[in-house]
JSON list of C-alpha atoms in Angstrom, two decimals:
[
{"chain": "A", "resi": 12, "resn": "UNK", "atom": "CA", "xyz": [-78.26, -76.34, 35.49]},
{"chain": "A", "resi": 13, "resn": "UNK", "atom": "CA", "xyz": [-75.49, -78.28, 33.95]},
{"chain": "A", "resi": 14, "resn": "UNK", "atom": "CA", "xyz": [-73.20, -75.40, 35.43]},
{"chain": "A", "resi": 15, "resn": "UNK", "atom": "CA", "xyz": [-73.89, -76.39, 38.93]},
{"chain": "A", "resi": 16, "resn": "UNK", "atom": "CA", "xyz": [-74.07, -80.48, 38.09]},
{"chain": "A", "resi": 17, "resn": "UNK", "atom": "CA", "xyz": [-70.45, -80.24, 36.79]},
{"chain": "A", "resi": 18, "resn": "UNK", "atom": "CA", "xyz": [-69.32, -78.27, 39.92]},
{"chain": "A", "resi": 19, "resn": "UNK", "atom": "CA", "xyz": [-71.29, -80.73, 41.80]},
{"chain": "A", "resi": 20, "resn": "UNK", "atom": "CA", "xyz": [-69.30, -83.49, 40.56]},
{"chain": "A", "resi": 21, "resn": "UNK", "atom": "CA", "xyz": [-66.18, -81.56, 41.01]},
{"chain": "A", "resi": 22, "resn": "UNK", "atom": "CA", "xyz": [-66.29, -81.14, 44.34]},
{"chain": "A", "resi": 23, "resn": "UNK", "atom": "CA", "xyz": [-67.46, -84.45, 45.35]},
{"chain": "A", "resi": 24, "resn": "UNK", "atom": "CA", "xyz": [-64.08, -85.90, 43.07]},
{"chain": "A", "resi": 25, "resn": "UNK", "atom": "CA", "xyz": [-61.96, -83.38, 44.82]},
{"chain": "A", "resi": 26, "resn": "UNK", "atom": "CA", "xyz": [-63.19, -85.00, 48.71]},
{"chain": "A", "resi": 27, "resn": "UNK", "atom": "CA", "xyz": [-62.63, -88.15, 47.52]},
{"chain": "A", "resi": 28, "resn": "UNK", "atom": "CA", "xyz": [-59.04, -87.64, 46.53]},
{"chain": "A", "resi": 29, "resn": "UNK", "atom": "CA", "xyz": [-59.16, -85.53, 50.07]},
{"chain": "A", "resi": 30, "resn": "UNK", "atom": "CA", "xyz": [-60.28, -89.12, 51.75]},
{"chain": "A", "resi": 31, "resn": "UNK", "atom": "CA", "xyz": [-56.61, -89.49, 54.42]},
{"chain": "A", "resi": 32, "resn": "UNK", "atom": "CA", "xyz": [-55.56, -94.02, 53.94]},
{"chain": "A", "resi": 33, "resn": "UNK", "atom": "CA", "xyz": [-53.39, -95.27, 56.38]},
{"chain": "A", "resi": 34, "resn": "UNK", "atom": "CA", "xyz": [-50.24, -94.87, 53.92]},
{"chain": "A", "resi": 35, "resn": "UNK", "atom": "CA", "xyz": [-50.35, -90.96, 53.84]},
{"chain": "A", "resi": 36, "resn": "UNK", "atom": "CA", "xyz": [-50.06, -90.56, 57.75]},
{"chain": "A", "resi": 37, "resn": "UNK", "atom": "CA", "xyz": [-46.58, -93.49, 58.10]},
{"chain": "A", "resi": 38, "resn": "UNK", "atom": "CA", "xyz": [-45.23, -91.81, 54.96]},
{"chain": "A", "resi": 39, "resn": "UNK", "atom": "CA", "xyz": [-45.95, -88.02, 56.43]},
{"chain": "A", "resi": 40, "resn": "UNK", "atom": "CA", "xyz": [-44.54, -88.93, 60.59]},
{"chain": "A", "resi": 41, "resn": "UNK", "atom": "CA", "xyz": [-41.90, -88.07, 61.99]},
{"chain": "A", "resi": 42, "resn": "UNK", "atom": "CA", "xyz": [-39.04, -89.61, 62.42]},
{"chain": "A", "resi": 43, "resn": "UNK", "atom": "CA", "xyz": [-39.36, -89.51, 66.39]},
{"chain": "A", "resi": 44, "resn": "UNK", "atom": "CA", "xyz": [-42.68, -91.37, 65.89]},
{"chain": "A", "resi": 45, "resn": "UNK", "atom": "CA", "xyz": [-40.68, -94.39, 63.64]},
{"chain": "A", "resi": 46, "resn": "UNK", "atom": "CA", "xyz": [-36.43, -94.06, 64.88]},
{"chain": "A", "resi": 47, "resn": "UNK", "atom": "CA", "xyz": [-35.82, -97.06, 63.38]},
{"chain": "A", "resi": 48, "resn": "UNK", "atom": "CA", "xyz": [-36.55, -96.28, 60.32]},
{"chain": "A", "resi": 49, "resn": "UNK", "atom": "CA", "xyz": [-35.57, -93.35, 57.73]},
{"chain": "A", "resi": 50, "resn": "UNK", "atom": "CA", "xyz": [-38.29, -91.60, 55.14]},
{"chain": "A", "resi": 51, "resn": "UNK", "atom": "CA", "xyz": [-36.95, -93.43, 52.32]},
{"chain": "A", "resi": 52, "resn": "UNK", "atom": "CA", "xyz": [-37.50, -97.04, 54.16]},
{"chain": "A", "resi": 53, "resn": "UNK", "atom": "CA", "xyz": [-41.41, -96.26, 55.02]},
{"chain": "A", "resi": 54, "resn": "UNK", "atom": "CA", "xyz": [-41.75, -95.25, 51.16]},
{"chain": "A", "resi": 55, "resn": "UNK", "atom": "CA", "xyz": [-39.74, -98.05, 49.83]},
{"chain": "A", "resi": 56, "resn": "UNK", "atom": "CA", "xyz": [-42.08, -100.23, 51.76]},
{"chain": "A", "resi": 57, "resn": "UNK", "atom": "CA", "xyz": [-44.94, -99.12, 50.62]},
{"chain": "A", "resi": 58, "resn": "UNK", "atom": "CA", "xyz": [-43.64, -99.11, 47.07]},
{"chain": "A", "resi": 59, "resn": "UNK", "atom": "CA", "xyz": [-42.61, -102.59, 47.75]},
{"chain": "A", "resi": 60, "resn": "UNK", "atom": "CA", "xyz": [-46.46, -103.26, 49.11]},
{"chain": "A", "resi": 61, "resn": "UNK", "atom": "CA", "xyz": [-48.19, -101.88, 46.13]},
{"chain": "A", "resi": 62, "resn": "UNK", "atom": "CA", "xyz": [-46.21, -103.87, 43.52]},
{"chain": "A", "resi": 63, "resn": "UNK", "atom": "CA", "xyz": [-46.98, -106.70, 45.76]},
{"chain": "A", "resi": 64, "resn": "UNK", "atom": "CA", "xyz": [-43.53, -107.42, 46.67]},
{"chain": "A", "resi": 65, "resn": "UNK", "atom": "CA", "xyz": [-42.35, -108.40, 50.26]},
{"chain": "A", "resi": 66, "resn": "UNK", "atom": "CA", "xyz": [-41.97, -105.01, 52.03]},
{"chain": "A", "resi": 67, "resn": "UNK", "atom": "CA", "xyz": [-38.96, -105.56, 54.08]},
{"chain": "A", "resi": 68, "resn": "UNK", "atom": "CA", "xyz": [-35.82, -103.10, 54.50]},
{"chain": "A", "resi": 69, "resn": "UNK", "atom": "CA", "xyz": [-33.10, -102.75, 56.09]},
{"chain": "A", "resi": 70, "resn": "UNK", "atom": "CA", "xyz": [-33.94, -100.87, 59.06]},
{"chain": "A", "resi": 71, "resn": "UNK", "atom": "CA", "xyz": [-31.23, -98.35, 61.68]},
{"chain": "A", "resi": 72, "resn": "UNK", "atom": "CA", "xyz": [-29.95, -101.30, 63.31]},
{"chain": "A", "resi": 73, "resn": "UNK", "atom": "CA", "xyz": [-29.33, -102.83, 60.02]},
{"chain": "A", "resi": 74, "resn": "UNK", "atom": "CA", "xyz": [-31.55, -105.91, 61.19]},
{"chain": "A", "resi": 75, "resn": "UNK", "atom": "CA", "xyz": [-34.95, -106.31, 59.45]},
{"chain": "A", "resi": 76, "resn": "UNK", "atom": "CA", "xyz": [-38.16, -104.43, 59.31]},
{"chain": "A", "resi": 77, "resn": "UNK", "atom": "CA", "xyz": [-41.06, -105.33, 57.61]},
{"chain": "A", "resi": 78, "resn": "UNK", "atom": "CA", "xyz": [-44.66, -104.00, 56.44]},
{"chain": "A", "resi": 79, "resn": "UNK", "atom": "CA", "xyz": [-46.85, -106.53, 56.64]},
{"chain": "A", "resi": 80, "resn": "UNK", "atom": "CA", "xyz": [-50.43, -104.99, 56.39]},
{"chain": "A", "resi": 81, "resn": "UNK", "atom": "CA", "xyz": [-51.74, -102.54, 54.57]},
{"chain": "A", "resi": 82, "resn": "UNK", "atom": "CA", "xyz": [-55.40, -101.36, 53.94]},
{"chain": "A", "resi": 83, "resn": "UNK", "atom": "CA", "xyz": [-56.35, -98.00, 53.63]},
{"chain": "A", "resi": 84, "resn": "UNK", "atom": "CA", "xyz": [-57.46, -97.88, 57.17]},
{"chain": "A", "resi": 85, "resn": "UNK", "atom": "CA", "xyz": [-54.75, -100.67, 59.25]},
{"chain": "A", "resi": 86, "resn": "UNK", "atom": "CA", "xyz": [-51.43, -100.86, 58.80]},
{"chain": "A", "resi": 87, "resn": "UNK", "atom": "CA", "xyz": [-48.94, -103.57, 60.54]},
{"chain": "A", "resi": 88, "resn": "UNK", "atom": "CA", "xyz": [-45.17, -103.11, 60.57]},
{"chain": "A", "resi": 89, "resn": "UNK", "atom": "CA", "xyz": [-42.93, -105.60, 62.04]},
{"chain": "A", "resi": 90, "resn": "UNK", "atom": "CA", "xyz": [-40.31, -103.64, 63.17]},
{"chain": "A", "resi": 91, "resn": "UNK", "atom": "CA", "xyz": [-37.84, -106.14, 64.06]},
{"chain": "A", "resi": 92, "resn": "UNK", "atom": "CA", "xyz": [-37.86, -109.47, 66.41]},
{"chain": "A", "resi": 93, "resn": "UNK", "atom": "CA", "xyz": [-38.96, -107.42, 69.37]},
{"chain": "A", "resi": 94, "resn": "UNK", "atom": "CA", "xyz": [-41.61, -105.18, 68.58]},
{"chain": "A", "resi": 95, "resn": "UNK", "atom": "CA", "xyz": [-44.25, -104.73, 65.73]},
{"chain": "A", "resi": 96, "resn": "UNK", "atom": "CA", "xyz": [-46.59, -101.39, 65.27]},
{"chain": "A", "resi": 97, "resn": "UNK", "atom": "CA", "xyz": [-50.44, -101.29, 64.63]},
{"chain": "A", "resi": 98, "resn": "UNK", "atom": "CA", "xyz": [-52.17, -97.86, 63.15]},
{"chain": "A", "resi": 99, "resn": "UNK", "atom": "CA", "xyz": [-55.74, -97.81, 62.63]},
{"chain": "A", "resi": 100, "resn": "UNK", "atom": "CA", "xyz": [-57.66, -95.15, 60.85]},
{"chain": "A", "resi": 101, "resn": "UNK", "atom": "CA", "xyz": [-61.05, -94.16, 63.20]},
{"chain": "A", "resi": 102, "resn": "UNK", "atom": "CA", "xyz": [-62.64, -92.01, 60.78]},
{"chain": "A", "resi": 103, "resn": "UNK", "atom": "CA", "xyz": [-60.90, -88.93, 58.62]},
{"chain": "A", "resi": 104, "resn": "UNK", "atom": "CA", "xyz": [-59.31, -86.86, 61.52]},
{"chain": "A", "resi": 105, "resn": "UNK", "atom": "CA", "xyz": [-57.83, -89.26, 63.74]},
{"chain": "A", "resi": 106, "resn": "UNK", "atom": "CA", "xyz": [-56.33, -92.53, 64.42]},
{"chain": "A", "resi": 107, "resn": "UNK", "atom": "CA", "xyz": [-54.35, -95.06, 67.24]},
{"chain": "A", "resi": 108, "resn": "UNK", "atom": "CA", "xyz": [-51.08, -96.31, 67.16]},
{"chain": "A", "resi": 109, "resn": "UNK", "atom": "CA", "xyz": [-50.56, -99.53, 68.96]},
{"chain": "A", "resi": 110, "resn": "UNK", "atom": "CA", "xyz": [-46.65, -100.14, 69.98]},
{"chain": "A", "resi": 111, "resn": "UNK", "atom": "CA", "xyz": [-46.08, -103.87, 70.90]},
{"chain": "A", "resi": 112, "resn": "UNK", "atom": "CA", "xyz": [-42.92, -104.97, 72.96]},
{"chain": "A", "resi": 113, "resn": "UNK", "atom": "CA", "xyz": [-42.42, -108.82, 71.83]},
{"chain": "A", "resi": 114, "resn": "UNK", "atom": "CA", "xyz": [-40.41, -110.48, 74.99]},
{"chain": "A", "resi": 115, "resn": "UNK", "atom": "CA", "xyz": [-41.89, -113.58, 76.18]},
{"chain": "A", "resi": 116, "resn": "UNK", "atom": "CA", "xyz": [-44.58, -111.65, 76.88]},
{"chain": "A", "resi": 117, "resn": "UNK", "atom": "CA", "xyz": [-46.25, -108.85, 75.00]},
{"chain": "A", "resi": 118, "resn": "UNK", "atom": "CA", "xyz": [-46.56, -105.51, 76.35]},
{"chain": "A", "resi": 119, "resn": "UNK", "atom": "CA", "xyz": [-48.15, -102.64, 74.49]},
{"chain": "A", "resi": 120, "resn": "UNK", "atom": "CA", "xyz": [-48.43, -98.55, 74.38]},
{"chain": "A", "resi": 121, "resn": "UNK", "atom": "CA", "xyz": [-51.61, -97.59, 72.41]},
{"chain": "A", "resi": 122, "resn": "UNK", "atom": "CA", "xyz": [-51.66, -93.66, 71.70]},
{"chain": "A", "resi": 123, "resn": "UNK", "atom": "CA", "xyz": [-54.32, -91.36, 69.64]},
{"chain": "A", "resi": 124, "resn": "UNK", "atom": "CA", "xyz": [-53.20, -89.06, 67.24]},
{"chain": "A", "resi": 125, "resn": "UNK", "atom": "CA", "xyz": [-54.99, -86.37, 64.41]},
{"chain": "A", "resi": 126, "resn": "UNK", "atom": "CA", "xyz": [-54.32, -87.00, 61.17]},
{"chain": "A", "resi": 127, "resn": "UNK", "atom": "CA", "xyz": [-51.58, -83.88, 60.66]},
{"chain": "A", "resi": 128, "resn": "UNK", "atom": "CA", "xyz": [-50.18, -86.45, 63.88]},
{"chain": "A", "resi": 129, "resn": "UNK", "atom": "CA", "xyz": [-51.61, -83.85, 66.68]},
{"chain": "A", "resi": 130, "resn": "UNK", "atom": "CA", "xyz": [-51.50, -86.53, 70.55]},
{"chain": "A", "resi": 131, "resn": "UNK", "atom": "CA", "xyz": [-54.95, -86.74, 71.80]},
{"chain": "A", "resi": 132, "resn": "UNK", "atom": "CA", "xyz": [-55.91, -86.40, 74.78]},
{"chain": "A", "resi": 133, "resn": "UNK", "atom": "CA", "xyz": [-58.88, -89.24, 74.59]},
{"chain": "A", "resi": 134, "resn": "UNK", "atom": "CA", "xyz": [-59.28, -92.17, 78.10]},
{"chain": "A", "resi": 135, "resn": "UNK", "atom": "CA", "xyz": [-57.33, -95.16, 77.40]},
{"chain": "A", "resi": 136, "resn": "UNK", "atom": "CA", "xyz": [-59.11, -98.28, 77.77]},
{"chain": "A", "resi": 137, "resn": "UNK", "atom": "CA", "xyz": [-57.44, -100.03, 81.83]},
{"chain": "A", "resi": 138, "resn": "UNK", "atom": "CA", "xyz": [-58.65, -103.55, 82.54]},
{"chain": "A", "resi": 139, "resn": "UNK", "atom": "CA", "xyz": [-57.26, -104.66, 85.78]},
{"chain": "A", "resi": 140, "resn": "UNK", "atom": "CA", "xyz": [-55.74, -107.93, 86.51]},
{"chain": "A", "resi": 141, "resn": "UNK", "atom": "CA", "xyz": [-58.77, -109.64, 87.21]},
{"chain": "A", "resi": 142, "resn": "UNK", "atom": "CA", "xyz": [-60.83, -108.24, 84.52]},
{"chain": "A", "resi": 143, "resn": "UNK", "atom": "CA", "xyz": [-59.28, -110.45, 82.27]},
{"chain": "A", "resi": 144, "resn": "UNK", "atom": "CA", "xyz": [-60.35, -113.72, 84.61]},
{"chain": "A", "resi": 145, "resn": "UNK", "atom": "CA", "xyz": [-63.17, -115.41, 84.19]},
{"chain": "A", "resi": 146, "resn": "UNK", "atom": "CA", "xyz": [-65.70, -116.73, 87.03]},
{"chain": "A", "resi": 147, "resn": "UNK", "atom": "CA", "xyz": [-63.99, -118.98, 88.49]},
{"chain": "A", "resi": 148, "resn": "UNK", "atom": "CA", "xyz": [-65.13, -121.96, 90.89]},
{"chain": "A", "resi": 149, "resn": "UNK", "atom": "CA", "xyz": [-65.10, -121.79, 94.25]},
{"chain": "A", "resi": 150, "resn": "UNK", "atom": "CA", "xyz": [-62.28, -124.75, 94.99]},
{"chain": "A", "resi": 151, "resn": "UNK", "atom": "CA", "xyz": [-59.85, -123.00, 93.11]},
{"chain": "A", "resi": 152, "resn": "UNK", "atom": "CA", "xyz": [-60.42, -119.88, 94.38]},
{"chain": "A", "resi": 153, "resn": "UNK", "atom": "CA", "xyz": [-57.43, -119.38, 96.31]},
{"chain": "A", "resi": 154, "resn": "UNK", "atom": "CA", "xyz": [-54.85, -121.04, 93.02]},
{"chain": "A", "resi": 155, "resn": "UNK", "atom": "CA", "xyz": [-56.88, -118.14, 91.09]},
{"chain": "A", "resi": 156, "resn": "UNK", "atom": "CA", "xyz": [-56.01, -115.59, 93.90]},
{"chain": "A", "resi": 157, "resn": "UNK", "atom": "CA", "xyz": [-52.32, -116.05, 94.35]},
{"chain": "A", "resi": 158, "resn": "UNK", "atom": "CA", "xyz": [-51.75, -115.65, 90.54]},
{"chain": "A", "resi": 159, "resn": "UNK", "atom": "CA", "xyz": [-53.74, -113.40, 89.94]},
{"chain": "A", "resi": 160, "resn": "UNK", "atom": "CA", "xyz": [-51.82, -111.21, 93.15]},
{"chain": "A", "resi": 161, "resn": "UNK", "atom": "CA", "xyz": [-48.64, -112.75, 91.05]},
{"chain": "A", "resi": 162, "resn": "UNK", "atom": "CA", "xyz": [-49.65, -110.79, 88.13]},
{"chain": "A", "resi": 163, "resn": "UNK", "atom": "CA", "xyz": [-50.73, -107.26, 89.40]},
{"chain": "A", "resi": 164, "resn": "UNK", "atom": "CA", "xyz": [-46.47, -106.99, 90.74]},
{"chain": "A", "resi": 165, "resn": "UNK", "atom": "CA", "xyz": [-45.52, -106.49, 87.09]},
{"chain": "A", "resi": 166, "resn": "UNK", "atom": "CA", "xyz": [-48.55, -107.39, 84.76]},
{"chain": "A", "resi": 167, "resn": "UNK", "atom": "CA", "xyz": [-47.68, -107.06, 80.59]},
{"chain": "A", "resi": 168, "resn": "UNK", "atom": "CA", "xyz": [-50.38, -106.56, 78.38]},
{"chain": "A", "resi": 169, "resn": "UNK", "atom": "CA", "xyz": [-50.72, -106.91, 74.62]},
{"chain": "A", "resi": 170, "resn": "UNK", "atom": "CA", "xyz": [-52.97, -104.83, 71.95]},
{"chain": "A", "resi": 171, "resn": "UNK", "atom": "CA", "xyz": [-53.79, -106.64, 69.13]},
{"chain": "A", "resi": 172, "resn": "UNK", "atom": "CA", "xyz": [-56.31, -103.65, 66.44]},
{"chain": "A", "resi": 173, "resn": "UNK", "atom": "CA", "xyz": [-58.75, -105.18, 64.49]},
{"chain": "A", "resi": 174, "resn": "UNK", "atom": "CA", "xyz": [-59.93, -103.34, 62.35]},
{"chain": "A", "resi": 175, "resn": "UNK", "atom": "CA", "xyz": [-62.68, -105.30, 60.47]},
{"chain": "A", "resi": 176, "resn": "UNK", "atom": "CA", "xyz": [-64.72, -104.99, 63.24]},
{"chain": "A", "resi": 177, "resn": "UNK", "atom": "CA", "xyz": [-63.31, -101.39, 64.51]},
{"chain": "A", "resi": 178, "resn": "UNK", "atom": "CA", "xyz": [-62.45, -103.09, 67.71]},
{"chain": "A", "resi": 179, "resn": "UNK", "atom": "CA", "xyz": [-59.38, -103.51, 69.99]},
{"chain": "A", "resi": 180, "resn": "UNK", "atom": "CA", "xyz": [-58.53, -107.11, 71.61]},
{"chain": "A", "resi": 181, "resn": "UNK", "atom": "CA", "xyz": [-56.32, -106.84, 75.29]},
{"chain": "A", "resi": 182, "resn": "UNK", "atom": "CA", "xyz": [-54.18, -109.99, 75.76]},
{"chain": "A", "resi": 183, "resn": "UNK", "atom": "CA", "xyz": [-52.78, -110.54, 79.48]},
{"chain": "A", "resi": 184, "resn": "UNK", "atom": "CA", "xyz": [-49.34, -112.43, 79.39]},
{"chain": "A", "resi": 185, "resn": "UNK", "atom": "CA", "xyz": [-49.37, -115.47, 82.44]},
{"chain": "A", "resi": 186, "resn": "UNK", "atom": "CA", "xyz": [-45.66, -116.63, 80.69]},
{"chain": "A", "resi": 187, "resn": "UNK", "atom": "CA", "xyz": [-43.55, -115.50, 83.75]},
{"chain": "A", "resi": 188, "resn": "UNK", "atom": "CA", "xyz": [-46.04, -117.08, 85.55]},
{"chain": "A", "resi": 189, "resn": "UNK", "atom": "CA", "xyz": [-44.79, -120.60, 88.06]},
{"chain": "A", "resi": 190, "resn": "UNK", "atom": "CA", "xyz": [-45.80, -123.76, 86.44]},
{"chain": "A", "resi": 191, "resn": "UNK", "atom": "CA", "xyz": [-49.25, -124.79, 88.69]},
{"chain": "A", "resi": 192, "resn": "UNK", "atom": "CA", "xyz": [-50.40, -121.08, 88.60]},
{"chain": "A", "resi": 193, "resn": "UNK", "atom": "CA", "xyz": [-50.56, -121.02, 85.02]},
{"chain": "A", "resi": 194, "resn": "UNK", "atom": "CA", "xyz": [-52.48, -124.32, 84.32]},
{"chain": "A", "resi": 195, "resn": "UNK", "atom": "CA", "xyz": [-54.85, -122.09, 85.90]},
{"chain": "A", "resi": 196, "resn": "UNK", "atom": "CA", "xyz": [-54.53, -119.07, 84.23]},
{"chain": "A", "resi": 197, "resn": "UNK", "atom": "CA", "xyz": [-54.87, -120.71, 81.12]},
{"chain": "A", "resi": 198, "resn": "UNK", "atom": "CA", "xyz": [-58.36, -122.55, 82.15]},
{"chain": "A", "resi": 199, "resn": "UNK", "atom": "CA", "xyz": [-59.60, -118.62, 83.15]},
{"chain": "A", "resi": 200, "resn": "UNK", "atom": "CA", "xyz": [-57.36, -115.71, 81.58]},
{"chain": "A", "resi": 201, "resn": "UNK", "atom": "CA", "xyz": [-59.24, -114.77, 78.67]},
{"chain": "A", "resi": 202, "resn": "UNK", "atom": "CA", "xyz": [-59.01, -111.44, 76.38]},
{"chain": "A", "resi": 203, "resn": "UNK", "atom": "CA", "xyz": [-60.95, -108.34, 76.75]},
{"chain": "A", "resi": 204, "resn": "UNK", "atom": "CA", "xyz": [-62.05, -106.53, 73.67]},
{"chain": "A", "resi": 205, "resn": "UNK", "atom": "CA", "xyz": [-62.56, -102.40, 73.46]},
{"chain": "A", "resi": 206, "resn": "UNK", "atom": "CA", "xyz": [-64.98, -101.83, 69.96]},
{"chain": "A", "resi": 207, "resn": "UNK", "atom": "CA", "xyz": [-64.49, -98.14, 68.74]},
{"chain": "A", "resi": 208, "resn": "UNK", "atom": "CA", "xyz": [-68.17, -96.22, 69.34]},
{"chain": "A", "resi": 209, "resn": "UNK", "atom": "CA", "xyz": [-67.19, -93.17, 67.27]},
{"chain": "A", "resi": 210, "resn": "UNK", "atom": "CA", "xyz": [-66.07, -91.73, 71.00]},
{"chain": "A", "resi": 211, "resn": "UNK", "atom": "CA", "xyz": [-63.92, -94.12, 72.97]},
{"chain": "A", "resi": 212, "resn": "UNK", "atom": "CA", "xyz": [-63.23, -97.92, 72.76]},
{"chain": "A", "resi": 213, "resn": "UNK", "atom": "CA", "xyz": [-65.82, -98.91, 75.00]},
{"chain": "A", "resi": 214, "resn": "UNK", "atom": "CA", "xyz": [-66.32, -102.79, 76.67]}
]
């Protein structure tokens, strides 16, 4: 009986030790995923962060890259003044990555991977421009339609990870609208939240 209990404890300890952390994924990433960072850059960032130091390194373009946030499930890396990367571990076998490019407005790309860095074909949320708009009063609908039409030509949609609520927040950029249309968009354009249900992100 004691031997069975001992073996059970060993197995439990092994399972706990084997749990994947997002830092392990960041460390093991193929170089092509982070072309601005060498593996030594990534290892230095992890060491600095875990020693409560500023996790800033010089990247391949001799610009600053900084690991801003690191938990067991979530990582946010400011790659440069123009881009950031977020990684969120959804379970022990898969995670998502959000790459965001910072121009006048944010524009993001979402992808999913196995914890062995194999790409996953998972349905991605693709909200239309109209879905970001709350109900507009009748007297302002023409202005709203004009703004929506302008935004639909080349929509810039930013995505941010909310690890505590297991959610993705989608935000429609309105910075490039003419001033008149921008004013109405400020009133009625709202973020969209998608929550992870264990299989997909749903609104």
